[in-house]
């Protein structure tokens, strides 16, 4: 209860900032290549779980930035052979939304909780199309994260969504629902 975490595009990308509740200047907690989409506090207040879209096979900012630059040099035409072709307010571009653990000690480097995982982790969506972390929950002891993920999309556009659990230290998500 001593700090407020929020997202801001002050430096062009959506990043996490911390603001002391007694006042003062906000401190940038992250400076990553990816836009941070959502955030959720852990119960002990020591960690934030954030979501960001990353390119498959990339485990650091340099790889993601290089992949984005490569896509920018390619044609702007889009060919989609399956749903979904758009997510919220943007086109699907090959990235996957992952969850990251972010220690609340500045500056911090987010740690991918699901590296190499091929499915999209689905944040909820607000009425304006912006992402919301309501589909992510942290266990009371702060050791696990439960989230909703889409394994596949049916031809009619419906997504098969299941719940998964992953340790706060990261690893292979365990499916909780059938």
CSV table of N, CA and C in Angstrom, one decimal:
chain,number,residue,atom,x,y,z
A,1,UNK,N,0.8,-1.2,0.0
A,1,UNK,CA,0.0,0.0,0.0
A,1,UNK,C,0.8,1.3,0.0
A,2,UNK,N,2.1,1.2,-0.3
A,2,UNK,CA,3.0,2.4,-0.3
A,2,UNK,C,3.3,2.9,-1.7
A,3,UNK,N,2.9,2.1,-2.7
A,3,UNK,CA,3.2,2.5,-4.1
A,3,UNK,C,2.1,2.2,-5.0
A,4,UNK,N,1.9,3.0,-6.0
A,4,UNK,CA,0.9,2.7,-7.1
A,4,UNK,C,1.7,2.3,-8.3
A,5,UNK,N,1.4,1.2,-8.9
A,5,UNK,CA,2.0,0.8,-10.2
A,5,UNK,C,1.0,1.2,-11.3
A,6,UNK,N,1.5,1.7,-12.4
A,6,UNK,CA,0.7,2.1,-13.5
A,6,UNK,C,1.5,2.0,-14.8
A,7,UNK,N,0.7,2.0,-15.9
A,7,UNK,CA,1.4,1.9,-17.2
A,7,UNK,C,1.3,3.3,-17.9
A,8,UNK,N,2.4,3.7,-18.5
A,8,UNK,CA,2.4,5.0,-19.2
A,8,UNK,C,3.3,4.8,-20.5
A,9,UNK,N,3.0,5.7,-21.5
A,9,UNK,CA,3.7,5.7,-22.7
A,9,UNK,C,4.6,7.0,-22.8
A,10,UNK,N,5.1,7.4,-21.6
A,10,UNK,CA,5.9,8.6,-21.6
A,10,UNK,C,7.1,8.6,-22.5
A,11,UNK,N,7.7,7.4,-22.7
A,11,UNK,CA,8.9,7.3,-23.6
A,11,UNK,C,8.6,6.5,-24.9
A,12,UNK,N,7.3,6.5,-25.3
A,12,UNK,CA,6.9,5.9,-26.5
A,12,UNK,C,6.4,4.5,-26.4
A,13,UNK,N,6.9,3.7,-25.5
A,13,UNK,CA,6.3,2.3,-25.3
A,13,UNK,C,5.6,2.3,-24.0
A,14,UNK,N,4.6,1.5,-23.9
A,14,UNK,CA,3.9,1.3,-22.6
A,14,UNK,C,4.8,0.6,-21.6
A,15,UNK,N,5.1,1.3,-20.5
A,15,UNK,CA,6.1,0.7,-19.5
A,15,UNK,C,5.5,0.9,-18.1
A,16,UNK,N,6.0,0.1,-17.2
A,16,UNK,CA,5.6,0.2,-15.8
A,16,UNK,C,6.3,1.3,-15.0
A,17,UNK,N,5.5,2.1,-14.3
A,17,UNK,CA,6.0,3.1,-13.4
A,17,UNK,C,5.5,2.9,-12.0
A,18,UNK,N,6.3,3.3,-11.1
A,18,UNK,CA,5.9,3.3,-9.7
A,18,UNK,C,5.8,4.7,-9.1
A,19,UNK,N,4.7,4.9,-8.3
A,19,UNK,CA,4.5,6.3,-7.8
A,19,UNK,C,4.3,6.1,-6.3
A,20,UNK,N,5.1,6.7,-5.4
A,20,UNK,CA,4.9,6.7,-4.0
A,20,UNK,C,3.5,7.3,-3.6
A,21,UNK,N,2.7,6.7,-2.8
A,21,UNK,CA,1.4,7.3,-2.5
A,21,UNK,C,1.6,8.6,-1.7
A,22,UNK,N,2.7,8.8,-1.0
A,22,UNK,CA,2.8,10.0,-0.3
A,22,UNK,C,3.2,11.2,-1.2
A,23,UNK,N,3.4,10.9,-2.5
A,23,UNK,CA,3.7,11.9,-3.5
A,23,UNK,C,5.1,11.8,-4.0
A,24,UNK,N,5.4,12.6,-5.0
A,24,UNK,CA,6.8,12.6,-5.6
A,24,UNK,C,6.6,12.2,-7.0
A,25,UNK,N,7.8,12.0,-7.6
A,25,UNK,CA,7.8,11.6,-9.0
A,25,UNK,C,7.7,10.1,-9.3
A,26,UNK,N,7.1,9.8,-10.4
A,26,UNK,CA,7.0,8.4,-10.7
A,26,UNK,C,8.3,7.9,-11.2
A,27,UNK,N,8.7,6.7,-10.8
A,27,UNK,CA,9.9,6.0,-11.2
A,27,UNK,C,9.7,5.0,-12.3
A,28,UNK,N,10.4,5.0,-13.4
A,28,UNK,CA,10.2,4.0,-14.4
A,28,UNK,C,10.8,2.7,-13.9
A,29,UNK,N,9.9,1.6,-13.8
A,29,UNK,CA,10.4,0.3,-13.4
A,29,UNK,C,10.9,-0.5,-14.5
A,30,UNK,N,10.4,-0.3,-15.7
A,30,UNK,CA,10.8,-1.1,-16.9
A,30,UNK,C,11.2,-0.2,-18.0
A,31,UNK,N,12.1,-0.7,-18.9
A,31,UNK,CA,12.4,0.0,-20.1
A,31,UNK,C,12.7,-1.2,-21.1
A,32,UNK,N,11.6,-1.8,-21.6
A,32,UNK,CA,11.7,-2.9,-22.4
A,32,UNK,C,11.3,-2.6,-23.9
A,33,UNK,N,11.7,-3.5,-24.8
A,33,UNK,CA,11.3,-3.4,-26.2
A,33,UNK,C,9.8,-3.5,-26.3
A,34,UNK,N,9.2,-4.4,-25.6
A,34,UNK,CA,7.8,-4.6,-25.8
A,34,UNK,C,6.9,-3.7,-25.0
A,35,UNK,N,5.7,-3.4,-25.5
A,35,UNK,CA,4.7,-2.7,-24.7
A,35,UNK,C,4.2,-3.6,-23.6
A,36,UNK,N,4.2,-3.1,-22.4
A,36,UNK,CA,3.6,-3.9,-21.3
A,36,UNK,C,2.1,-3.6,-21.4
A,37,UNK,N,1.4,-4.7,-21.4
A,37,UNK,CA,-0.1,-4.6,-21.7
A,37,UNK,C,-0.9,-4.6,-20.4
A,38,UNK,N,-0.6,-5.4,-19.5
A,38,UNK,CA,-1.3,-5.5,-18.2
A,38,UNK,C,-0.4,-5.6,-17.0
A,39,UNK,N,-0.9,-5.4,-15.8
A,39,UNK,CA,-0.1,-5.7,-14.6
A,39,UNK,C,-1.0,-6.1,-13.5
A,40,UNK,N,-0.4,-6.9,-12.6
A,40,UNK,CA,-1.1,-7.3,-11.4
A,40,UNK,C,-0.1,-7.5,-10.3
A,41,UNK,N,-0.4,-7.0,-9.1
A,41,UNK,CA,0.4,-7.1,-7.9
A,41,UNK,C,0.4,-8.5,-7.3
A,42,UNK,N,1.5,-9.0,-6.8
A,42,UNK,CA,1.5,-10.2,-6.0
A,42,UNK,C,1.0,-9.8,-4.6
A,43,UNK,N,0.5,-10.8,-3.9
A,43,UNK,CA,0.0,-10.5,-2.6
A,43,UNK,C,1.0,-9.8,-1.6
A,44,UNK,N,2.3,-10.2,-1.7
A,44,UNK,CA,3.3,-9.6,-0.8
A,44,UNK,C,3.8,-8.3,-1.3
A,45,UNK,N,3.4,-7.8,-2.5
A,45,UNK,CA,3.8,-6.5,-3.0
A,45,UNK,C,5.2,-6.5,-3.5
A,46,UNK,N,5.9,-7.6,-3.6
A,46,UNK,CA,7.3,-7.6,-4.0
A,46,UNK,C,7.5,-7.8,-5.5
A,47,UNK,N,6.4,-8.3,-6.2
A,47,UNK,CA,6.5,-8.7,-7.6
A,47,UNK,C,5.2,-8.2,-8.3
A,48,UNK,N,5.4,-7.8,-9.5
A,48,UNK,CA,4.3,-7.6,-10.4
A,48,UNK,C,4.3,-8.7,-11.5
A,49,UNK,N,3.1,-9.1,-11.9
A,49,UNK,CA,3.0,-10.0,-13.0
A,49,UNK,C,2.5,-9.2,-14.2
A,50,UNK,N,3.2,-9.1,-15.2
A,50,UNK,CA,2.9,-8.2,-16.4
A,50,UNK,C,2.7,-9.1,-17.6
A,51,UNK,N,2.0,-8.6,-18.6
A,51,UNK,CA,1.9,-9.3,-19.9
A,51,UNK,C,2.4,-8.4,-21.0
A,52,UNK,N,3.0,-9.1,-22.0
A,52,UNK,CA,3.6,-8.4,-23.1
A,52,UNK,C,3.6,-9.4,-24.3
A,53,UNK,N,3.4,-8.9,-25.5
A,53,UNK,CA,3.5,-9.7,-26.7
A,53,UNK,C,4.9,-9.8,-27.2
A,54,UNK,N,5.4,-11.0,-27.4
A,54,UNK,CA,6.8,-11.3,-27.8
A,54,UNK,C,6.8,-12.2,-29.0
A,55,UNK,N,7.8,-12.2,-29.8
A,55,UNK,CA,8.0,-13.1,-30.9
A,55,UNK,C,8.4,-14.5,-30.4
A,56,UNK,N,7.8,-15.6,-31.0
A,56,UNK,CA,8.2,-16.9,-30.6
A,56,UNK,C,9.7,-17.1,-30.8
A,57,UNK,N,10.3,-17.8,-29.9
A,57,UNK,CA,11.7,-18.1,-30.0
A,57,UNK,C,12.6,-17.0,-29.5
A,58,UNK,N,12.0,-15.8,-29.2
A,58,UNK,CA,12.8,-14.7,-28.7
A,58,UNK,C,12.8,-14.7,-27.1
A,59,UNK,N,13.9,-14.6,-26.5
A,59,UNK,CA,13.9,-14.6,-25.0
A,59,UNK,C,14.6,-13.4,-24.5
A,60,UNK,N,14.8,-12.4,-25.3
A,60,UNK,CA,15.3,-11.1,-24.8
A,60,UNK,C,14.9,-9.9,-25.7
A,61,UNK,N,15.1,-8.7,-25.3
A,61,UNK,CA,14.7,-7.5,-26.0
A,61,UNK,C,15.4,-7.5,-27.4
A,62,UNK,N,16.7,-7.8,-27.5
A,62,UNK,CA,17.4,-7.7,-28.7
A,62,UNK,C,16.8,-8.6,-29.8
A,63,UNK,N,16.5,-9.8,-29.5
A,63,UNK,CA,15.8,-10.7,-30.5
A,63,UNK,C,14.5,-10.2,-30.9
A,64,UNK,N,13.7,-9.7,-29.9
A,64,UNK,CA,12.3,-9.2,-30.3
A,64,UNK,C,12.5,-7.9,-31.2
A,65,UNK,N,13.4,-7.1,-30.8
A,65,UNK,CA,13.6,-5.9,-31.6
A,65,UNK,C,14.0,-6.2,-33.1
A,66,UNK,N,15.0,-7.2,-33.2
A,66,UNK,CA,15.4,-7.6,-34.5
A,66,UNK,C,14.3,-8.2,-35.3
A,67,UNK,N,13.4,-9.0,-34.6
A,67,UNK,CA,12.3,-9.6,-35.3
A,67,UNK,C,11.3,-8.6,-35.8
A,68,UNK,N,11.1,-7.5,-35.0
A,68,UNK,CA,10.2,-6.5,-35.4
A,68,UNK,C,10.7,-5.7,-36.5
A,69,UNK,N,12.0,-5.4,-36.5
A,69,UNK,CA,12.7,-4.7,-37.6
A,69,UNK,C,12.6,-5.5,-38.9
A,70,UNK,N,12.8,-6.8,-38.8
A,70,UNK,CA,12.7,-7.7,-40.0
A,70,UNK,C,11.3,-7.6,-40.6
A,71,UNK,N,10.2,-7.7,-39.7
A,71,UNK,CA,8.8,-7.6,-40.2
A,71,UNK,C,8.6,-6.2,-40.8
A,72,UNK,N,9.2,-5.2,-40.3
A,72,UNK,CA,9.0,-3.8,-40.9
A,72,UNK,C,9.5,-3.7,-42.3
A,73,UNK,N,10.6,-4.5,-42.6
A,73,UNK,CA,11.2,-4.5,-43.9
A,73,UNK,C,10.4,-5.3,-44.9
A,74,UNK,N,9.6,-6.2,-44.4
A,74,UNK,CA,8.8,-7.1,-45.3
A,74,UNK,C,7.6,-6.3,-45.9
A,75,UNK,N,6.9,-7.0,-46.7
A,75,UNK,CA,5.7,-6.4,-47.3
A,75,UNK,C,4.7,-6.0,-46.3
A,76,UNK,N,3.9,-5.0,-46.5
A,76,UNK,CA,2.8,-4.6,-45.6
A,76,UNK,C,1.5,-5.4,-45.9
A,77,UNK,N,1.5,-6.2,-46.9
A,77,UNK,CA,0.3,-7.0,-47.2
A,77,UNK,C,0.2,-8.1,-46.1
A,78,UNK,N,-1.1,-8.5,-45.8
A,78,UNK,CA,-1.3,-9.5,-44.8
A,78,UNK,C,-2.2,-10.6,-45.5
A,79,UNK,N,-1.8,-11.8,-45.2
A,79,UNK,CA,-2.5,-13.0,-45.7
A,79,UNK,C,-2.8,-13.8,-44.4
A,80,UNK,N,-4.1,-14.0,-44.1
A,80,UNK,CA,-4.5,-14.8,-43.0
A,80,UNK,C,-5.2,-16.0,-43.4
A,81,UNK,N,-4.8,-17.1,-42.9
A,81,UNK,CA,-5.5,-18.4,-43.3
A,81,UNK,C,-6.3,-19.0,-42.2
A,82,UNK,N,-6.3,-18.4,-41.0
A,82,UNK,CA,-7.0,-18.9,-39.9
A,82,UNK,C,-7.4,-17.7,-39.0
A,83,UNK,N,-8.4,-18.0,-38.1
A,83,UNK,CA,-8.7,-17.0,-37.1
A,83,UNK,C,-7.7,-17.2,-36.0
A,84,UNK,N,-7.5,-16.2,-35.1
A,84,UNK,CA,-8.0,-14.8,-35.3
A,84,UNK,C,-7.0,-14.1,-36.2
A,85,UNK,N,-7.5,-13.1,-36.9
A,85,UNK,CA,-6.7,-12.2,-37.7
A,85,UNK,C,-6.4,-10.9,-37.0
A,86,UNK,N,-7.2,-10.6,-36.0
A,86,UNK,CA,-7.0,-9.4,-35.2
A,86,UNK,C,-7.2,-9.7,-33.7
A,87,UNK,N,-6.6,-9.0,-32.8
A,87,UNK,CA,-6.7,-9.2,-31.4
A,87,UNK,C,-6.9,-7.8,-30.8
A,88,UNK,N,-8.1,-7.6,-30.2
A,88,UNK,CA,-8.4,-6.3,-29.6
A,88,UNK,C,-8.4,-5.2,-30.7
A,89,UNK,N,-7.4,-4.3,-30.6
A,89,UNK,CA,-7.3,-3.2,-31.6
A,89,UNK,C,-6.1,-3.3,-32.5
A,90,UNK,N,-5.5,-4.5,-32.7
A,90,UNK,CA,-4.4,-4.7,-33.5
A,90,UNK,C,-4.4,-6.0,-34.3
A,91,UNK,N,-3.7,-6.0,-35.4
A,91,UNK,CA,-3.6,-7.2,-36.3
A,91,UNK,C,-2.7,-8.2,-35.6
A,92,UNK,N,-3.0,-9.5,-35.8
A,92,UNK,CA,-2.1,-10.5,-35.3
A,92,UNK,C,-0.9,-10.5,-36.2
A,93,UNK,N,0.3,-10.5,-35.5
A,93,UNK,CA,1.5,-10.4,-36.3
A,93,UNK,C,2.5,-11.4,-36.0
A,94,UNK,N,2.1,-12.5,-35.4
A,94,UNK,CA,3.0,-13.6,-35.1
A,94,UNK,C,3.5,-13.6,-33.7
A,95,UNK,N,3.2,-12.5,-32.9
A,95,UNK,CA,3.7,-12.5,-31.5
A,95,UNK,C,2.7,-13.3,-30.7
A,96,UNK,N,3.2,-13.7,-29.5
A,96,UNK,CA,2.4,-14.4,-28.5
A,96,UNK,C,2.4,-13.6,-27.2
A,97,UNK,N,1.3,-13.5,-26.5
A,97,UNK,CA,1.3,-12.8,-25.3
A,97,UNK,C,1.8,-13.7,-24.2
A,98,UNK,N,2.8,-13.3,-23.5
A,98,UNK,CA,3.4,-14.1,-22.4
A,98,UNK,C,3.2,-13.3,-21.1
A,99,UNK,N,3.3,-14.0,-20.0
A,99,UNK,CA,3.4,-13.4,-18.7
A,99,UNK,C,4.8,-13.3,-18.2
A,100,UNK,N,5.1,-12.2,-17.5
A,100,UNK,CA,6.4,-12.0,-16.9
A,100,UNK,C,6.3,-11.6,-15.5
A,101,UNK,N,7.3,-12.1,-14.7
A,101,UNK,CA,7.4,-11.7,-13.3
A,101,UNK,C,8.4,-10.5,-13.3
A,102,UNK,N,8.0,-9.5,-12.5
A,102,UNK,CA,8.7,-8.3,-12.5
A,102,UNK,C,9.0,-7.9,-11.0
A,103,UNK,N,10.2,-8.1,-10.5
A,103,UNK,CA,10.5,-7.6,-9.2
A,103,UNK,C,10.3,-6.1,-9.1
A,104,UNK,N,9.8,-5.7,-7.9
A,104,UNK,CA,9.5,-4.3,-7.8
A,104,UNK,C,10.7,-3.5,-7.2
A,105,UNK,N,11.8,-3.7,-7.8
A,105,UNK,CA,13.0,-3.0,-7.4
A,105,UNK,C,13.6,-2.5,-8.7
A,106,UNK,N,13.7,-1.2,-8.8
A,106,UNK,CA,14.0,-0.5,-10.0
A,106,UNK,C,15.5,-0.4,-10.2
A,107,UNK,N,16.0,-0.4,-11.5
A,107,UNK,CA,15.2,-0.9,-12.6
A,107,UNK,C,15.1,-2.4,-12.6
A,108,UNK,N,14.1,-3.0,-13.2
A,108,UNK,CA,13.9,-4.4,-13.1
A,108,UNK,C,13.8,-5.0,-14.5
A,109,UNK,N,14.2,-6.2,-14.7
A,109,UNK,CA,14.1,-6.9,-16.0
A,109,UNK,C,13.0,-8.0,-15.8
A,110,UNK,N,12.0,-7.9,-16.6
A,110,UNK,CA,10.9,-8.9,-16.6
A,110,UNK,C,11.4,-10.3,-16.9
A,111,UNK,N,11.0,-11.3,-16.2
A,111,UNK,CA,11.4,-12.7,-16.4
A,111,UNK,C,10.2,-13.4,-17.0
A,112,UNK,N,10.4,-14.0,-18.2
A,112,UNK,CA,9.3,-14.7,-18.9
A,112,UNK,C,8.9,-15.9,-18.1
A,113,UNK,N,7.7,-16.0,-17.7
A,113,UNK,CA,7.2,-17.2,-17.0
A,113,UNK,C,6.9,-18.4,-17.9
A,114,UNK,N,6.7,-18.1,-19.2
A,114,UNK,CA,6.4,-19.2,-20.1
A,114,UNK,C,7.2,-19.1,-21.4
A,115,UNK,N,8.6,-19.1,-21.2
A,115,UNK,CA,9.4,-19.0,-22.4
A,115,UNK,C,9.2,-20.1,-23.4
A,116,UNK,N,9.1,-19.7,-24.7
A,116,UNK,CA,8.9,-20.7,-25.7
A,116,UNK,C,7.5,-21.3,-25.8
A,117,UNK,N,6.6,-20.9,-25.0
A,117,UNK,CA,5.3,-21.4,-25.0
A,117,UNK,C,4.5,-20.9,-26.2
A,118,UNK,N,3.9,-21.8,-27.0
A,118,UNK,CA,3.3,-21.4,-28.3
A,118,UNK,C,1.9,-20.7,-28.3
A,119,UNK,N,1.3,-20.7,-27.1
A,119,UNK,CA,-0.1,-20.3,-27.1
A,119,UNK,C,-0.2,-18.8,-26.6
A,120,UNK,N,-1.3,-18.2,-26.9
A,120,UNK,CA,-1.5,-16.8,-26.4
A,120,UNK,C,-2.1,-16.9,-25.0
A,121,UNK,N,-1.6,-16.1,-24.1
A,121,UNK,CA,-2.2,-15.9,-22.8
A,121,UNK,C,-3.1,-14.8,-22.9
A,122,UNK,N,-4.4,-15.0,-22.5
A,122,UNK,CA,-5.4,-14.0,-22.8
A,122,UNK,C,-5.7,-13.1,-21.7
A,123,UNK,N,-5.3,-11.9,-21.8
A,123,UNK,CA,-5.8,-10.9,-20.8
A,123,UNK,C,-7.3,-10.7,-21.1
A,124,UNK,N,-8.1,-10.3,-20.1
A,124,UNK,CA,-9.4,-9.9,-20.4
A,124,UNK,C,-9.4,-8.6,-21.3
A,125,UNK,N,-10.5,-8.2,-21.8
A,125,UNK,CA,-10.6,-7.1,-22.7
A,125,UNK,C,-11.6,-6.1,-22.2
A,126,UNK,N,-11.2,-4.8,-22.0
A,126,UNK,CA,-12.1,-3.8,-21.6
A,126,UNK,C,-13.0,-3.4,-22.8
A,127,UNK,N,-14.1,-2.7,-22.5
A,127,UNK,CA,-15.0,-2.3,-23.5
A,127,UNK,C,-14.4,-1.5,-24.7
A,128,UNK,N,-13.3,-0.8,-24.4
A,128,UNK,CA,-12.6,0.0,-25.4
A,128,UNK,C,-11.6,-0.8,-26.2
A,129,UNK,N,-11.5,-2.1,-25.9
A,129,UNK,CA,-10.6,-3.0,-26.6
A,129,UNK,C,-9.3,-3.1,-25.9
A,130,UNK,N,-9.0,-2.4,-24.9
A,130,UNK,CA,-7.7,-2.4,-24.2
A,130,UNK,C,-7.6,-3.6,-23.3
A,131,UNK,N,-6.4,-4.2,-23.1
A,131,UNK,CA,-6.3,-5.4,-22.3
A,131,UNK,C,-6.5,-5.1,-20.8
A,132,UNK,N,-6.9,-6.1,-20.1
A,132,UNK,CA,-7.1,-6.1,-18.7
A,132,UNK,C,-6.6,-7.3,-18.0
A,133,UNK,N,-6.0,-7.3,-16.9
A,133,UNK,CA,-5.4,-8.4,-16.2
A,133,UNK,C,-6.3,-9.3,-15.4
A,134,UNK,N,-7.6,-9.1,-15.6
A,134,UNK,CA,-8.6,-9.9,-14.8
A,134,UNK,C,-8.5,-11.4,-15.0
A,135,UNK,N,-8.0,-11.8,-16.1
A,135,UNK,CA,-7.9,-13.3,-16.3
A,135,UNK,C,-6.6,-13.9,-15.9
A,136,UNK,N,-5.9,-13.1,-15.0
A,136,UNK,CA,-4.6,-13.6,-14.4
A,136,UNK,C,-4.8,-13.5,-12.9
A,137,UNK,N,-4.5,-14.6,-12.2
A,137,UNK,CA,-4.6,-14.6,-10.7
A,137,UNK,C,-3.3,-15.1,-10.1
A,138,UNK,N,-2.9,-14.5,-9.0
A,138,UNK,CA,-1.7,-14.9,-8.3
A,138,UNK,C,-2.1,-15.6,-7.0
A,139,UNK,N,-1.5,-16.8,-6.7
A,139,UNK,CA,-1.9,-17.5,-5.5
A,139,UNK,C,-1.6,-16.6,-4.3
A,140,UNK,N,-2.4,-16.9,-3.2
A,140,UNK,CA,-2.2,-16.1,-2.0
A,140,UNK,C,-0.7,-16.1,-1.4
A,141,UNK,N,0.0,-17.2,-1.6
A,141,UNK,CA,1.4,-17.3,-1.2
A,141,UNK,C,2.4,-16.7,-2.2
A,142,UNK,N,1.8,-16.3,-3.4
A,142,UNK,CA,2.7,-15.6,-4.4
A,142,UNK,C,3.6,-16.6,-5.1
A,143,UNK,N,3.4,-17.9,-5.0
A,143,UNK,CA,4.3,-18.9,-5.6
A,143,UNK,C,3.8,-19.4,-7.0
A,144,UNK,N,2.5,-19.1,-7.3
A,144,UNK,CA,2.0,-19.6,-8.6
A,144,UNK,C,1.1,-18.5,-9.2
A,145,UNK,N,1.0,-18.6,-10.6
A,145,UNK,CA,0.1,-17.7,-11.4
A,145,UNK,C,-0.8,-18.6,-12.1
A,146,UNK,N,-2.1,-18.3,-12.1
A,146,UNK,CA,-3.1,-19.0,-12.9
A,146,UNK,C,-3.6,-18.0,-14.0
A,147,UNK,N,-3.7,-18.5,-15.2
A,147,UNK,CA,-4.1,-17.7,-16.3
A,147,UNK,C,-5.0,-18.5,-17.3
A,148,UNK,N,-5.7,-17.7,-18.2
A,148,UNK,CA,-6.4,-18.3,-19.2
A,148,UNK,C,-5.6,-18.2,-20.5
A,149,UNK,N,-5.6,-19.3,-21.3
A,149,UNK,CA,-4.9,-19.3,-22.6
A,149,UNK,C,-5.7,-20.0,-23.6
A,150,UNK,N,-5.5,-19.5,-24.9
A,150,UNK,CA,-6.2,-20.1,-26.0
A,150,UNK,C,-5.3,-21.0,-26.7
A,151,UNK,N,-5.6,-22.3,-26.7
A,151,UNK,CA,-4.8,-23.3,-27.4
A,151,UNK,C,-5.0,-23.3,-28.9
A,152,UNK,N,-6.3,-23.1,-29.3
A,152,UNK,CA,-6.5,-23.0,-30.8
A,152,UNK,C,-7.8,-22.2,-31.0
A,153,UNK,N,-8.0,-21.9,-32.2
A,153,UNK,CA,-9.2,-21.2,-32.6
A,153,UNK,C,-10.0,-22.0,-33.6
A,154,UNK,N,-11.2,-22.2,-33.4
A,154,UNK,CA,-12.1,-23.0,-34.3
A,154,UNK,C,-12.3,-22.2,-35.6
A,155,UNK,N,-12.7,-22.9,-36.7
A,155,UNK,CA,-12.9,-22.2,-38.0
A,155,UNK,C,-13.9,-21.1,-37.9
A,156,UNK,N,-14.9,-21.2,-37.0
A,156,UNK,CA,-15.9,-20.1,-36.9
A,156,UNK,C,-15.4,-19.0,-36.0
A,157,UNK,N,-14.2,-19.0,-35.6
A,157,UNK,CA,-13.6,-17.9,-34.8
A,157,UNK,C,-13.7,-18.1,-33.3
A,158,UNK,N,-14.4,-19.1,-32.8
A,158,UNK,CA,-14.4,-19.4,-31.4
A,158,UNK,C,-13.0,-19.9,-30.9
A,159,UNK,N,-12.6,-19.5,-29.8
A,159,UNK,CA,-11.4,-19.9,-29.2
A,159,UNK,C,-11.6,-21.0,-28.1
A,160,UNK,N,-10.7,-22.0,-28.1
A,160,UNK,CA,-10.8,-23.0,-27.1
A,160,UNK,C,-9.8,-22.5,-26.0
A,161,UNK,N,-10.4,-22.0,-24.9
A,161,UNK,CA,-9.7,-21.4,-23.8
A,161,UNK,C,-9.7,-22.4,-22.6
A,162,UNK,N,-8.5,-22.5,-22.0
A,162,UNK,CA,-8.3,-23.3,-20.8
A,162,UNK,C,-7.6,-22.6,-19.7
A,163,UNK,N,-7.6,-23.0,-18.5
A,163,UNK,CA,-6.9,-22.4,-17.4
A,163,UNK,C,-5.6,-23.2,-17.2
A,164,UNK,N,-4.5,-22.5,-16.9
A,164,UNK,CA,-3.2,-23.1,-16.6
A,164,UNK,C,-2.6,-22.5,-15.4
A,165,UNK,N,-1.7,-23.2,-14.8
A,165,UNK,CA,-0.9,-22.7,-13.6
A,165,UNK,C,0.6,-22.9,-14.0
A,166,UNK,N,1.3,-21.8,-13.5
A,166,UNK,CA,2.8,-21.9,-13.7
A,166,UNK,C,3.4,-21.3,-12.5
A,167,UNK,N,4.5,-21.9,-12.0
A,167,UNK,CA,5.2,-21.3,-10.9
A,167,UNK,C,5.7,-19.9,-11.1
A,168,UNK,N,5.8,-19.1,-10.1
A,168,UNK,CA,6.3,-17.7,-10.2
A,168,UNK,C,7.7,-17.7,-10.7
A,169,UNK,N,8.4,-18.8,-10.6
A,169,UNK,CA,9.8,-18.9,-11.1
A,169,UNK,C,9.8,-19.2,-12.5
A,170,UNK,N,8.7,-19.6,-13.1
A,170,UNK,CA,8.6,-19.9,-14.6
A,170,UNK,C,8.6,-21.4,-14.8
A,171,UNK,N,8.4,-21.8,-16.0
A,171,UNK,CA,8.4,-23.2,-16.4
A,171,UNK,C,7.3,-23.6,-17.3
A,172,UNK,N,7.1,-24.9,-17.4
A,172,UNK,CA,6.0,-25.4,-18.3
A,172,UNK,C,4.7,-25.2,-17.6
A,173,UNK,N,3.7,-24.5,-18.2
A,173,UNK,CA,2.4,-24.4,-17.6
A,173,UNK,C,1.7,-25.7,-17.5
A,174,UNK,N,1.0,-25.9,-16.4
A,174,UNK,CA,0.2,-27.1,-16.2
A,174,UNK,C,-1.3,-26.8,-16.4
A,175,UNK,N,-1.9,-27.6,-17.3
A,175,UNK,CA,-3.3,-27.4,-17.6
A,175,UNK,C,-4.2,-27.8,-16.4
A,176,UNK,N,-5.1,-26.9,-16.1
A,176,UNK,CA,-6.0,-27.1,-14.9
A,176,UNK,C,-7.4,-27.6,-15.4
A,177,UNK,N,-7.9,-27.1,-16.5
A,177,UNK,CA,-9.2,-27.5,-17.0
A,177,UNK,C,-9.2,-28.2,-18.3
A,178,UNK,N,-10.2,-29.0,-18.5
A,178,UNK,CA,-10.3,-29.8,-19.8
A,178,UNK,C,-11.2,-29.1,-20.7
